[in-house]
């Protein structure tokens, strides 16, 4: 509907262009982003980045002659979310072979689990060793 159809004259504002004397150039900030094509004339650069799978680390328990088997089962249940049967199998594997894998994790997760196991073993005065190695 036009302005005249509404019963009045069309009252659109007309903005006159400024003369060059009236235009003031603003100083640019040193690290300010460019206009970025806000007026539709800019170009964008799309880059493809390939993501890599993170390196994985095996968390291993080492056998010793002093740490009780039940404590090792408790550690496996608590920190590695193993059920009683699986934790017992891993504990027996560690006991018979000298080393056993508790799980495979990213670096940060593996490091955290090793630290938690070692802290609990020291708290209970057991010489249990837990290490991580790159898979």
PDB file of C-alpha atoms in Angstrom:
ATOM      1  CA  UNK A   1       0.000   0.000   0.000  1.00  0.00           C
ATOM      2  CA  UNK A   2       1.494   3.352  -0.922  1.00  0.00           C
ATOM      3  CA  UNK A   3       1.488   6.453   1.199  1.00  0.00           C
ATOM      4  CA  UNK A   4      -1.135   8.136  -0.970  1.00  0.00           C
ATOM      5  CA  UNK A   5      -3.523   5.184  -0.637  1.00  0.00           C
ATOM      6  CA  UNK A   6      -3.363   5.596   3.116  1.00  0.00           C
ATOM      7  CA  UNK A   7      -4.751   9.045   2.814  1.00  0.00           C
ATOM      8  CA  UNK A   8      -1.619  11.144   2.899  1.00  0.00           C
ATOM      9  CA  UNK A   9       1.375  12.055   0.875  1.00  0.00           C
ATOM     10  CA  UNK A  10       4.299   9.663   0.744  1.00  0.00           C
ATOM     11  CA  UNK A  11       6.606  10.836   3.542  1.00  0.00           C
ATOM     12  CA  UNK A  12       9.745   8.890   2.823  1.00  0.00           C
ATOM     13  CA  UNK A  13      12.883  10.616   3.987  1.00  0.00           C
ATOM     14  CA  UNK A  14      15.433  11.422   1.348  1.00  0.00           C
ATOM     15  CA  UNK A  15      19.029  11.439   2.496  1.00  0.00           C
ATOM     16  CA  UNK A  16      21.264  13.636   0.443  1.00  0.00           C
ATOM     17  CA  UNK A  17      24.820  12.424  -0.089  1.00  0.00           C
ATOM     18  CA  UNK A  18      27.425  14.309   1.849  1.00  0.00           C
ATOM     19  CA  UNK A  19      29.832  16.512   0.073  1.00  0.00           C
ATOM     20  CA  UNK A  20      33.504  15.653   0.293  1.00  0.00           C
ATOM     21  CA  UNK A  21      34.005  18.544   2.721  1.00  0.00           C
ATOM     22  CA  UNK A  22      31.470  17.052   5.125  1.00  0.00           C
ATOM     23  CA  UNK A  23      32.926  13.543   5.054  1.00  0.00           C
ATOM     24  CA  UNK A  24      35.282  12.789   7.900  1.00  0.00           C
ATOM     25  CA  UNK A  25      37.581   9.813   7.680  1.00  0.00           C
ATOM     26  CA  UNK A  26      37.821   7.785  10.857  1.00  0.00           C
ATOM     27  CA  UNK A  27      41.261   6.539  11.856  1.00  0.00           C
ATOM     28  CA  UNK A  28      41.566   2.749  11.681  1.00  0.00           C
ATOM     29  CA  UNK A  29      42.491   0.791  14.769  1.00  0.00           C
ATOM     30  CA  UNK A  30      45.791  -1.049  14.334  1.00  0.00           C
ATOM     31  CA  UNK A  31      44.412  -4.591  14.907  1.00  0.00           C
ATOM     32  CA  UNK A  32      40.836  -3.989  13.853  1.00  0.00           C
ATOM     33  CA  UNK A  33      39.378  -6.561  11.502  1.00  0.00           C
ATOM     34  CA  UNK A  34      38.800  -5.376   7.992  1.00  0.00           C
ATOM     35  CA  UNK A  35      35.350  -4.526   6.790  1.00  0.00           C
ATOM     36  CA  UNK A  36      35.037  -8.178   5.778  1.00  0.00           C
ATOM     37  CA  UNK A  37      32.771  -7.449   2.872  1.00  0.00           C
ATOM     38  CA  UNK A  38      29.831  -6.100   4.803  1.00  0.00           C
ATOM     39  CA  UNK A  39      28.802  -4.298   1.665  1.00  0.00           C
ATOM     40  CA  UNK A  40      28.796  -7.591  -0.229  1.00  0.00           C
ATOM     41  CA  UNK A  41      32.013  -7.011  -2.165  1.00  0.00           C
ATOM     42  CA  UNK A  42      34.395  -8.963   0.097  1.00  0.00           C
ATOM     43  CA  UNK A  43      35.643 -12.450  -0.486  1.00  0.00           C
ATOM     44  CA  UNK A  44      35.887 -15.293   1.959  1.00  0.00           C
ATOM     45  CA  UNK A  45      38.585 -17.936   2.049  1.00  0.00           C
ATOM     46  CA  UNK A  46      37.500 -21.391   3.076  1.00  0.00           C
ATOM     47  CA  UNK A  47      40.164 -23.748   4.290  1.00  0.00           C
ATOM     48  CA  UNK A  48      39.793 -27.407   4.984  1.00  0.00           C
ATOM     49  CA  UNK A  49      41.519 -28.727   8.029  1.00  0.00           C
ATOM     50  CA  UNK A  50      41.940 -32.406   8.509  1.00  0.00           C
ATOM     51  CA  UNK A  51      41.443 -33.626  12.005  1.00  0.00           C
ATOM     52  CA  UNK A  52      43.653 -36.410  13.229  1.00  0.00           C
ATOM     53  CA  UNK A  53      42.635 -39.105  15.607  1.00  0.00           C
ATOM     54  CA  UNK A  54      44.380 -38.576  18.947  1.00  0.00           C
ATOM     55  CA  UNK A  55      47.207 -40.871  19.924  1.00  0.00           C
ATOM     56  CA  UNK A  56      46.102 -43.674  22.205  1.00  0.00           C
ATOM     57  CA  UNK A  57      47.908 -44.947  25.289  1.00  0.00           C
ATOM     58  CA  UNK A  58      47.688 -48.287  27.038  1.00  0.00           C
ATOM     59  CA  UNK A  59      47.394 -48.189  30.822  1.00  0.00           C
ATOM     60  CA  UNK A  60      49.254 -51.127  32.348  1.00  0.00           C
ATOM     61  CA  UNK A  61      49.436 -52.617  35.830  1.00  0.00           C
ATOM     62  CA  UNK A  62      52.715 -54.199  36.891  1.00  0.00           C
ATOM     63  CA  UNK A  63      52.895 -57.206  39.182  1.00  0.00           C
ATOM     64  CA  UNK A  64      54.560 -57.087  42.573  1.00  0.00           C
ATOM     65  CA  UNK A  65      54.762 -59.566  45.431  1.00  0.00           C
ATOM     66  CA  UNK A  66      53.132 -57.365  48.076  1.00  0.00           C
ATOM     67  CA  UNK A  67      49.942 -55.728  46.758  1.00  0.00           C
ATOM     68  CA  UNK A  68      46.892 -57.831  47.698  1.00  0.00           C
ATOM     69  CA  UNK A  69      44.962 -59.283  44.783  1.00  0.00           C
ATOM     70  CA  UNK A  70      41.714 -57.916  46.173  1.00  0.00           C
ATOM     71  CA  UNK A  71      43.155 -54.392  46.114  1.00  0.00           C
ATOM     72  CA  UNK A  72      44.064 -54.778  42.423  1.00  0.00           C
ATOM     73  CA  UNK A  73      40.514 -55.969  41.669  1.00  0.00           C
ATOM     74  CA  UNK A  74      39.161 -52.942  43.569  1.00  0.00           C
ATOM     75  CA  UNK A  75      41.370 -50.586  41.514  1.00  0.00           C
ATOM     76  CA  UNK A  76      40.181 -52.134  38.245  1.00  0.00           C
ATOM     77  CA  UNK A  77      36.538 -51.834  39.278  1.00  0.00           C
ATOM     78  CA  UNK A  78      36.861 -48.294  40.574  1.00  0.00           C
ATOM     79  CA  UNK A  79      39.054 -46.571  37.987  1.00  0.00           C
ATOM     80  CA  UNK A  80      38.557 -48.696  34.877  1.00  0.00           C
ATOM     81  CA  UNK A  81      34.846 -49.551  35.212  1.00  0.00           C
ATOM     82  CA  UNK A  82      35.417 -53.294  35.087  1.00  0.00           C
ATOM     83  CA  UNK A  83      32.921 -55.702  36.591  1.00  0.00           C
ATOM     84  CA  UNK A  84      34.116 -58.176  39.216  1.00  0.00           C
ATOM     85  CA  UNK A  85      34.659 -61.031  36.740  1.00  0.00           C
ATOM     86  CA  UNK A  86      36.640 -58.962  34.218  1.00  0.00           C
ATOM     87  CA  UNK A  87      38.671 -57.291  36.962  1.00  0.00           C
ATOM     88  CA  UNK A  88      39.561 -60.713  38.384  1.00  0.00           C
ATOM     89  CA  UNK A  89      40.667 -61.951  34.951  1.00  0.00           C
ATOM     90  CA  UNK A  90      42.908 -58.905  34.440  1.00  0.00           C
ATOM     91  CA  UNK A  91      44.325 -59.249  37.958  1.00  0.00           C
ATOM     92  CA  UNK A  92      45.178 -62.909  37.341  1.00  0.00           C
ATOM     93  CA  UNK A  93      46.783 -62.001  34.016  1.00  0.00           C
ATOM     94  CA  UNK A  94      48.931 -59.396  35.786  1.00  0.00           C
ATOM     95  CA  UNK A  95      49.819 -61.925  38.507  1.00  0.00           C
ATOM     96  CA  UNK A  96      50.818 -64.657  36.046  1.00  0.00           C
ATOM     97  CA  UNK A  97      52.474 -62.568  33.297  1.00  0.00           C
ATOM     98  CA  UNK A  98      53.912 -59.658  35.247  1.00  0.00           C
ATOM     99  CA  UNK A  99      51.934 -56.994  33.358  1.00  0.00           C
ATOM    100  CA  UNK A 100      48.354 -56.484  32.231  1.00  0.00           C
ATOM    101  CA  UNK A 101      46.409 -53.926  30.231  1.00  0.00           C
ATOM    102  CA  UNK A 102      43.630 -52.072  32.032  1.00  0.00           C
ATOM    103  CA  UNK A 103      42.434 -50.043  29.063  1.00  0.00           C
ATOM    104  CA  UNK A 104      43.341 -47.801  26.129  1.00  0.00           C
ATOM    105  CA  UNK A 105      42.751 -44.052  26.405  1.00  0.00           C
ATOM    106  CA  UNK A 106      43.799 -40.674  25.091  1.00  0.00           C
ATOM    107  CA  UNK A 107      46.891 -39.169  26.701  1.00  0.00           C
ATOM    108  CA  UNK A 108      45.107 -36.981  29.259  1.00  0.00           C
ATOM    109  CA  UNK A 109      42.700 -39.699  30.353  1.00  0.00           C
ATOM    110  CA  UNK A 110      45.468 -42.305  30.617  1.00  0.00           C
ATOM    111  CA  UNK A 111      47.664 -39.922  32.598  1.00  0.00           C
ATOM    112  CA  UNK A 112      44.815 -39.165  34.995  1.00  0.00           C
ATOM    113  CA  UNK A 113      44.035 -42.844  35.543  1.00  0.00           C
ATOM    114  CA  UNK A 114      47.692 -43.673  36.222  1.00  0.00           C
ATOM    115  CA  UNK A 115      47.869 -40.844  38.755  1.00  0.00           C
ATOM    116  CA  UNK A 116      44.661 -41.937  40.495  1.00  0.00           C
ATOM    117  CA  UNK A 117      45.826 -45.549  40.767  1.00  0.00           C
ATOM    118  CA  UNK A 118      49.265 -44.559  42.055  1.00  0.00           C
ATOM    119  CA  UNK A 119      47.798 -42.138  44.610  1.00  0.00           C
ATOM    120  CA  UNK A 120      45.393 -44.758  45.966  1.00  0.00           C
ATOM    121  CA  UNK A 121      48.156 -47.381  46.144  1.00  0.00           C
ATOM    122  CA  UNK A 122      50.417 -44.993  48.071  1.00  0.00           C
ATOM    123  CA  UNK A 123      47.566 -44.010  50.380  1.00  0.00           C
ATOM    124  CA  UNK A 124      47.099 -47.690  51.271  1.00  0.00           C
ATOM    125  CA  UNK A 125      50.883 -48.216  51.369  1.00  0.00           C
ATOM    126  CA  UNK A 126      50.992 -50.720  48.491  1.00  0.00           C
ATOM    127  CA  UNK A 127      53.877 -50.792  45.993  1.00  0.00           C
ATOM    128  CA  UNK A 128      51.502 -51.256  43.027  1.00  0.00           C
ATOM    129  CA  UNK A 129      52.865 -49.707  39.826  1.00  0.00           C
ATOM    130  CA  UNK A 130      50.697 -48.370  37.038  1.00  0.00           C
ATOM    131  CA  UNK A 131      52.225 -47.027  33.827  1.00  0.00           C
ATOM    132  CA  UNK A 132      51.139 -45.895  30.401  1.00  0.00           C
ATOM    133  CA  UNK A 133      52.686 -46.535  27.009  1.00  0.00           C
ATOM    134  CA  UNK A 134      51.887 -45.314  23.526  1.00  0.00           C
ATOM    135  CA  UNK A 135      49.894 -47.844  21.552  1.00  0.00           C
TER     136      UNK A 135
END
